[in-house]
Tab-separated table of C-alpha atoms and ligand atoms in Angstrom:
chain	number	residue	atom	x	y	z
A	1	MET	CA	-171.234	94.552	116.110
A	2	THR	CA	-169.657	94.173	119.547
A	3	LYS	CA	-166.465	92.161	119.542
A	4	HIS	CA	-166.493	89.506	122.242
A	5	THR	CA	-163.670	87.496	123.747
A	6	PRO	CA	-164.098	84.013	122.276
A	7	LEU	CA	-165.289	81.315	124.656
A	8	VAL	CA	-164.812	77.546	124.597
A	9	VAL	CA	-166.663	75.613	127.286
A	10	GLY	CA	-165.991	71.889	127.735
A	11	ASN	CA	-168.913	70.018	129.270
A	12	TRP	CA	-167.642	66.755	130.760
A	13	LYS	CA	-171.135	65.750	131.923
A	14	MET	CA	-171.027	62.720	134.288
A	15	ASN	CA	-167.483	61.760	133.203
A	16	PRO	CA	-164.845	60.472	133.825
A	17	GLU	CA	-165.392	57.954	136.614
A	18	SER	CA	-162.364	58.799	138.768
A	19	VAL	CA	-160.642	61.925	140.010
A	20	GLU	CA	-157.326	60.548	138.657
A	21	SER	CA	-158.748	60.439	135.159
A	22	ALA	CA	-160.228	63.911	135.546
A	23	LEU	CA	-156.837	65.277	136.595
A	24	ALA	CA	-155.148	63.511	133.694
A	25	ILE	CA	-157.539	65.112	131.192
A	26	TYR	CA	-157.095	68.510	132.828
A	27	ARG	CA	-153.281	68.270	132.673
A	28	ALA	CA	-153.312	67.201	129.044
A	29	VAL	CA	-155.735	69.999	128.092
A	30	ARG	CA	-153.596	72.511	129.936
A	31	LYS	CA	-150.594	71.413	127.856
A	32	GLU	CA	-152.539	71.606	124.595
A	33	ILE	CA	-153.670	75.173	125.157
A	34	ASP	CA	-150.516	76.487	126.795
A	35	ALA	CA	-149.532	78.722	123.894
A	36	VAL	CA	-153.040	80.061	123.186
A	37	SER	CA	-154.090	83.416	124.583
A	38	GLY	CA	-157.132	85.623	124.072
A	39	VAL	CA	-159.660	82.781	124.384
A	40	ASP	CA	-161.669	82.093	127.531
A	41	VAL	CA	-161.309	78.351	128.119
A	42	VAL	CA	-163.696	76.821	130.652
A	43	LEU	CA	-163.910	73.196	131.742
A	44	CYS	CA	-167.000	71.897	133.522
A	45	PRO	CA	-166.148	68.688	135.383
A	46	SER	CA	-168.393	66.938	137.862
A	47	PHE	CA	-168.954	68.739	141.187
A	48	VAL	CA	-166.829	66.225	143.097
A	49	HIS	CA	-163.834	66.651	140.768
A	50	LEU	CA	-163.785	70.450	141.036
A	51	PRO	CA	-161.674	70.775	144.226
A	52	ALA	CA	-158.875	68.511	142.957
A	53	ILE	CA	-158.689	70.293	139.605
A	54	ASN	CA	-158.779	73.660	141.313
A	55	THR	CA	-155.842	72.658	143.531
A	56	GLU	CA	-153.976	71.316	140.501
A	57	ARG	CA	-154.470	74.664	138.732
A	58	GLY	CA	-152.492	76.455	141.422
A	59	ARG	CA	-152.389	80.100	140.543
A	60	SER	CA	-152.828	79.559	136.823
A	61	LYS	CA	-156.214	80.642	135.533
A	62	LYS	CA	-155.502	79.559	131.981
A	63	VAL	CA	-158.319	77.064	132.360
A	64	GLN	CA	-161.334	78.470	134.153
A	65	LEU	CA	-163.667	76.237	136.089
A	66	GLY	CA	-167.368	75.865	135.440
A	67	ALA	CA	-170.071	73.920	137.266
A	68	GLN	CA	-172.751	71.987	135.383
A	69	ASN	CA	-175.523	73.341	137.611
A	70	ALA	CA	-176.044	75.486	140.732
A	71	PHE	CA	-179.045	76.099	142.949
A	72	SER	CA	-180.978	79.368	143.205
A	73	LEU	CA	-180.419	79.946	146.942
A	74	PRO	CA	-177.227	80.189	149.020
A	75	SER	CA	-177.999	77.473	151.602
A	76	GLY	CA	-180.850	75.607	153.245
A	77	SER	CA	-182.849	72.388	153.212
A	78	PHE	CA	-182.387	71.388	149.577
A	79	THR	CA	-181.164	67.814	149.578
A	80	GLY	CA	-178.794	67.018	146.749
A	81	GLU	CA	-178.332	70.597	145.574
A	82	VAL	CA	-175.074	72.584	145.414
A	83	SER	CA	-175.003	76.351	145.948
A	84	VAL	CA	-173.124	79.181	144.260
A	85	PRO	CA	-171.087	80.126	147.398
A	86	MET	CA	-169.957	76.481	147.722
A	87	LEU	CA	-168.867	76.495	144.092
A	88	LYS	CA	-167.048	79.810	144.309
A	89	GLU	CA	-165.055	78.458	147.234
A	90	VAL	CA	-163.577	75.773	144.962
A	91	GLY	CA	-162.610	78.200	142.219
A	92	VAL	CA	-165.703	78.117	140.030
A	93	SER	CA	-166.216	81.230	137.896
A	94	HIS	CA	-168.771	79.914	135.379
A	95	VAL	CA	-171.939	77.851	135.551
A	96	LEU	CA	-173.929	75.997	132.901
A	97	LEU	CA	-177.639	76.434	133.477
A	98	GLY	CA	-180.604	74.971	131.646
A	99	HIS	CA	-178.711	72.230	129.808
A	100	SER	CA	-181.204	70.156	127.838
A	101	GLU	CA	-180.220	67.018	129.761
A	102	ARG	CA	-181.331	68.761	132.965
A	103	ARG	CA	-184.447	70.158	131.336
A	104	THR	CA	-185.326	66.581	130.292
A	105	MET	CA	-185.006	65.560	133.952
A	106	GLY	CA	-187.675	68.109	134.821
A	107	GLU	CA	-186.021	71.498	135.208
A	108	HIS	CA	-188.362	74.152	133.916
A	109	ASP	CA	-187.832	77.723	132.715
A	110	GLU	CA	-189.023	79.312	135.961
A	111	LEU	CA	-186.472	77.509	138.133
A	112	ILE	CA	-183.755	78.064	135.538
A	113	ALA	CA	-184.492	81.811	135.536
A	114	GLN	CA	-184.209	81.908	139.337
A	115	LYS	CA	-180.855	80.143	139.117
A	116	VAL	CA	-179.642	82.528	136.402
A	117	VAL	CA	-180.614	85.598	138.451
A	118	PHE	CA	-178.926	84.274	141.595
A	119	ALA	CA	-175.698	83.222	139.853
A	120	LEU	CA	-175.340	86.524	137.980
A	121	LYS	CA	-175.863	88.575	141.140
A	122	ALA	CA	-173.249	86.392	142.873
A	123	ASP	CA	-170.812	87.404	140.148
A	124	LEU	CA	-170.593	84.112	138.249
A	125	ASP	CA	-170.558	83.992	134.472
A	126	VAL	CA	-173.634	82.106	133.313
A	127	VAL	CA	-173.802	79.922	130.212
A	128	LEU	CA	-177.519	79.518	129.584
A	129	CYS	CA	-178.304	76.573	127.302
A	130	VAL	CA	-181.307	76.795	124.997
A	131	GLY	CA	-182.484	74.880	121.956
A	132	GLU	CA	-185.420	73.164	120.329
A	133	ARG	CA	-186.070	69.426	120.498
A	134	GLU	CA	-187.145	69.240	116.867
A	135	ARG	CA	-187.998	71.433	113.925
A	136	ASP	CA	-191.312	71.772	112.124
A	137	GLU	CA	-191.730	73.010	108.569
A	138	ASP	CA	-193.876	75.964	109.593
A	139	GLY	CA	-191.128	77.400	111.770
A	140	ARG	CA	-193.133	77.225	114.985
A	141	TYR	CA	-189.960	76.134	116.757
A	142	LEU	CA	-188.723	79.714	116.434
A	143	GLU	CA	-191.573	81.075	118.518
A	144	TRP	CA	-191.017	78.230	120.973
A	145	LEU	CA	-187.326	79.085	121.230
A	146	GLU	CA	-188.017	82.787	121.722
A	147	ASN	CA	-190.348	81.891	124.595
A	148	GLN	CA	-187.781	79.544	126.102
A	149	ILE	CA	-185.096	82.252	126.025
A	150	THR	CA	-187.275	85.000	127.496
A	151	ALA	CA	-188.734	82.716	130.175
A	152	SER	CA	-185.270	81.456	131.166
A	153	LEU	CA	-184.128	85.083	131.555
A	154	GLU	CA	-187.202	86.293	133.463
A	155	GLY	CA	-186.142	88.753	136.182
A	156	VAL	CA	-182.615	89.261	134.824
A	157	SER	CA	-181.569	92.901	134.814
A	158	GLY	CA	-179.880	94.141	131.636
A	159	LYS	CA	-176.855	95.373	133.541
A	160	TYR	CA	-175.760	91.742	134.098
A	161	LEU	CA	-175.800	90.745	130.445
A	162	GLY	CA	-172.033	91.132	130.103
A	163	GLN	CA	-171.738	88.046	132.356
A	164	LEU	CA	-174.153	86.011	130.230
A	165	THR	CA	-173.495	83.617	127.367
A	166	ILE	CA	-176.296	82.003	125.419
A	167	ALA	CA	-175.353	78.501	124.258
A	168	TYR	CA	-177.583	77.505	121.379
A	169	GLU	CA	-177.792	73.722	121.476
A	170	PRO	CA	-180.488	72.173	119.292
A	171	ILE	CA	-181.257	68.946	121.136
A	172	TRP	CA	-181.284	66.906	117.921
A	173	ALA	CA	-177.629	67.847	117.316
A	174	ILE	CA	-176.362	66.896	120.803
A	175	GLY	CA	-174.569	63.553	120.971
A	176	ALA	CA	-175.312	63.165	117.253
A	177	LYS	CA	-173.148	62.123	114.303
A	178	GLU	CA	-172.957	65.588	112.854
A	179	ALA	CA	-173.298	69.165	114.028
A	180	MET	CA	-175.927	71.517	112.665
A	181	GLU	CA	-175.070	73.077	109.317
A	182	SER	CA	-172.954	76.184	109.847
A	183	THR	CA	-175.072	78.593	107.783
A	184	ALA	CA	-178.138	77.487	109.761
A	185	ILE	CA	-176.206	78.203	112.975
A	186	HIS	CA	-175.619	81.735	111.702
A	187	GLU	CA	-179.370	82.216	111.155
A	188	MET	CA	-179.970	81.173	114.764
A	189	VAL	CA	-177.334	83.597	116.055
A	190	VAL	CA	-179.179	86.434	114.310
A	191	PHE	CA	-182.502	85.178	115.684
A	192	ILE	CA	-181.185	84.924	119.263
A	193	ARG	CA	-179.648	88.403	119.101
A	194	ARG	CA	-182.998	89.757	117.880
A	195	THR	CA	-184.779	87.954	120.715
A	196	LEU	CA	-182.402	89.563	123.221
A	197	ALA	CA	-183.006	92.993	121.672
A	198	ARG	CA	-186.750	92.518	122.130
A	199	ALA	CA	-186.338	91.477	125.774
A	200	PHE	CA	-183.719	94.062	126.753
A	201	SER	CA	-182.670	97.472	125.498
A	202	SER	CA	-180.358	97.413	122.488
A	203	LYS	CA	-177.577	98.785	124.692
A	204	TYR	CA	-177.603	95.508	126.634
A	205	ALA	CA	-178.660	93.043	123.942
A	206	GLU	CA	-175.250	93.144	122.248
A	207	ARG	CA	-173.426	92.099	125.414
A	208	PRO	CA	-174.021	88.335	125.756
A	209	ARG	CA	-171.792	85.998	123.848
A	210	ILE	CA	-173.647	83.522	121.658
A	211	ILE	CA	-171.997	80.128	121.249
A	212	TYR	CA	-172.998	76.842	119.610
A	213	GLY	CA	-173.092	73.338	121.073
A	214	GLY	CA	-174.013	69.966	119.563
A	215	SER	CA	-171.444	67.529	118.129
A	216	VAL	CA	-168.656	70.086	117.823
A	217	ASN	CA	-165.330	68.407	117.041
A	218	SER	CA	-161.883	69.117	115.626
A	219	HIS	CA	-163.114	68.465	112.062
A	220	ASN	CA	-166.134	70.767	111.947
A	221	ILE	CA	-164.870	73.577	114.192
A	222	GLU	CA	-163.370	75.670	111.394
A	223	ASP	CA	-166.593	75.659	109.376
A	224	ILE	CA	-168.730	76.390	112.461
A	225	MET	CA	-166.564	79.362	113.407
A	226	GLU	CA	-166.102	80.696	109.842
A	227	ASN	CA	-169.701	80.431	108.715
A	228	GLY	CA	-171.692	80.137	111.931
A	229	GLU	CA	-170.635	83.583	113.199
A	230	VAL	CA	-170.643	82.391	116.814
A	231	ASP	CA	-168.468	83.716	119.642
A	232	GLY	CA	-167.354	80.225	120.576
A	233	VAL	CA	-168.519	76.668	121.182
A	234	LEU	CA	-169.631	74.190	123.841
A	235	PRO	CA	-168.271	70.729	123.033
A	236	GLY	CA	-169.269	67.707	125.111
A	237	ARG	CA	-167.582	64.491	123.929
A	238	ALA	CA	-164.686	66.320	122.219
A	239	SER	CA	-163.874	68.221	125.422
A	240	ARG	CA	-162.667	65.033	127.104
A	241	GLU	CA	-160.181	64.379	124.324
A	242	PRO	CA	-157.342	66.817	124.994
A	243	GLN	CA	-155.949	66.845	121.454
A	244	GLN	CA	-159.333	67.499	119.872
A	245	PHE	CA	-160.130	70.100	122.488
A	246	GLY	CA	-156.769	71.779	121.861
A	247	THR	CA	-157.501	71.947	118.132
A	248	ILE	CA	-160.930	73.421	118.862
A	249	VAL	CA	-159.462	76.173	121.067
A	250	THR	CA	-156.690	76.982	118.556
A	251	THR	CA	-159.130	77.113	115.652
A	252	VAL	CA	-161.571	79.365	117.527
A	253	LYS	CA	-158.714	81.748	118.211
A	254	LYS	CA	-157.484	81.660	114.606
A	255	VAL	CA	-160.885	82.309	113.029
A	256	LEU	CA	-161.945	85.040	115.430
A	257	ALA	CA	-158.632	86.849	115.049
A	258	LYS	CA	-159.529	87.294	111.337
A	259	ARG	CA	-163.005	88.728	111.955
B	301	PGA	P1	-171.762	66.835	122.337
B	301	PGA	O1	-172.452	67.489	123.652
B	301	PGA	O2	-170.667	67.779	121.915
B	301	PGA	O3	-171.225	65.521	122.806
B	301	PGA	O4	-172.830	66.717	121.311
B	301	PGA	C1	-172.733	68.860	123.723
B	301	PGA	C2	-173.505	69.207	124.962
B	301	PGA	O5	-174.384	68.435	125.380
B	301	PGA	O6	-173.284	70.270	125.594
């Protein structure tokens, strides 16, 4: 099994309301994770808060910056969209694509795949979010998920897979009371790796990191990392609470160091 650098991605979604608050969260997170090394820590604030946080970072890349979306072309008549070159100019190194909240607003696999291809070629790290809305007893959701993954990666060349992370986020566990059970997360990691091996050669299929998202917090992180066998996590709510986020990063580091 390939050993990956652990990854923790904080998705701030459409929060907080002001740039002052965004900077305050960033500073507090930075303090919390100061002593931790060997974990890739990425924060994904709103587009408009990226420049201020990037300036605040100075030369420190302890916290890497991610965007919550990016368009599939470099420039042009696409009202309301933000392009990869624009994002790179403000220090962005990662991008979340295909988040279920965007898919619900109408983004489909074909567009997501175009965005993934463009971002990877432009040298960004892509965190592709996938996950089923609900589960059926016959396991048809597995076939559905396999299709979603392969369609969202249509046109991606295997040589870019080192820049790719798959974030498994079952929609029913996002914004919920509890995360998915850790042993069930492990089953999905195996399933996703198998799906990648079917879509790409085995040489490439080992390269993407596979992380979990959906109600991750400072209480369940140890169990998710110990028994879920993931390479990291994608917290939403907990990523805006610096202490919780700090505990998540520290725990990810601790558990993966033992593997
Ligand atoms: P949550 O969000 O941690 O608040 O459930 C996760 C996500 O939507 O990425």
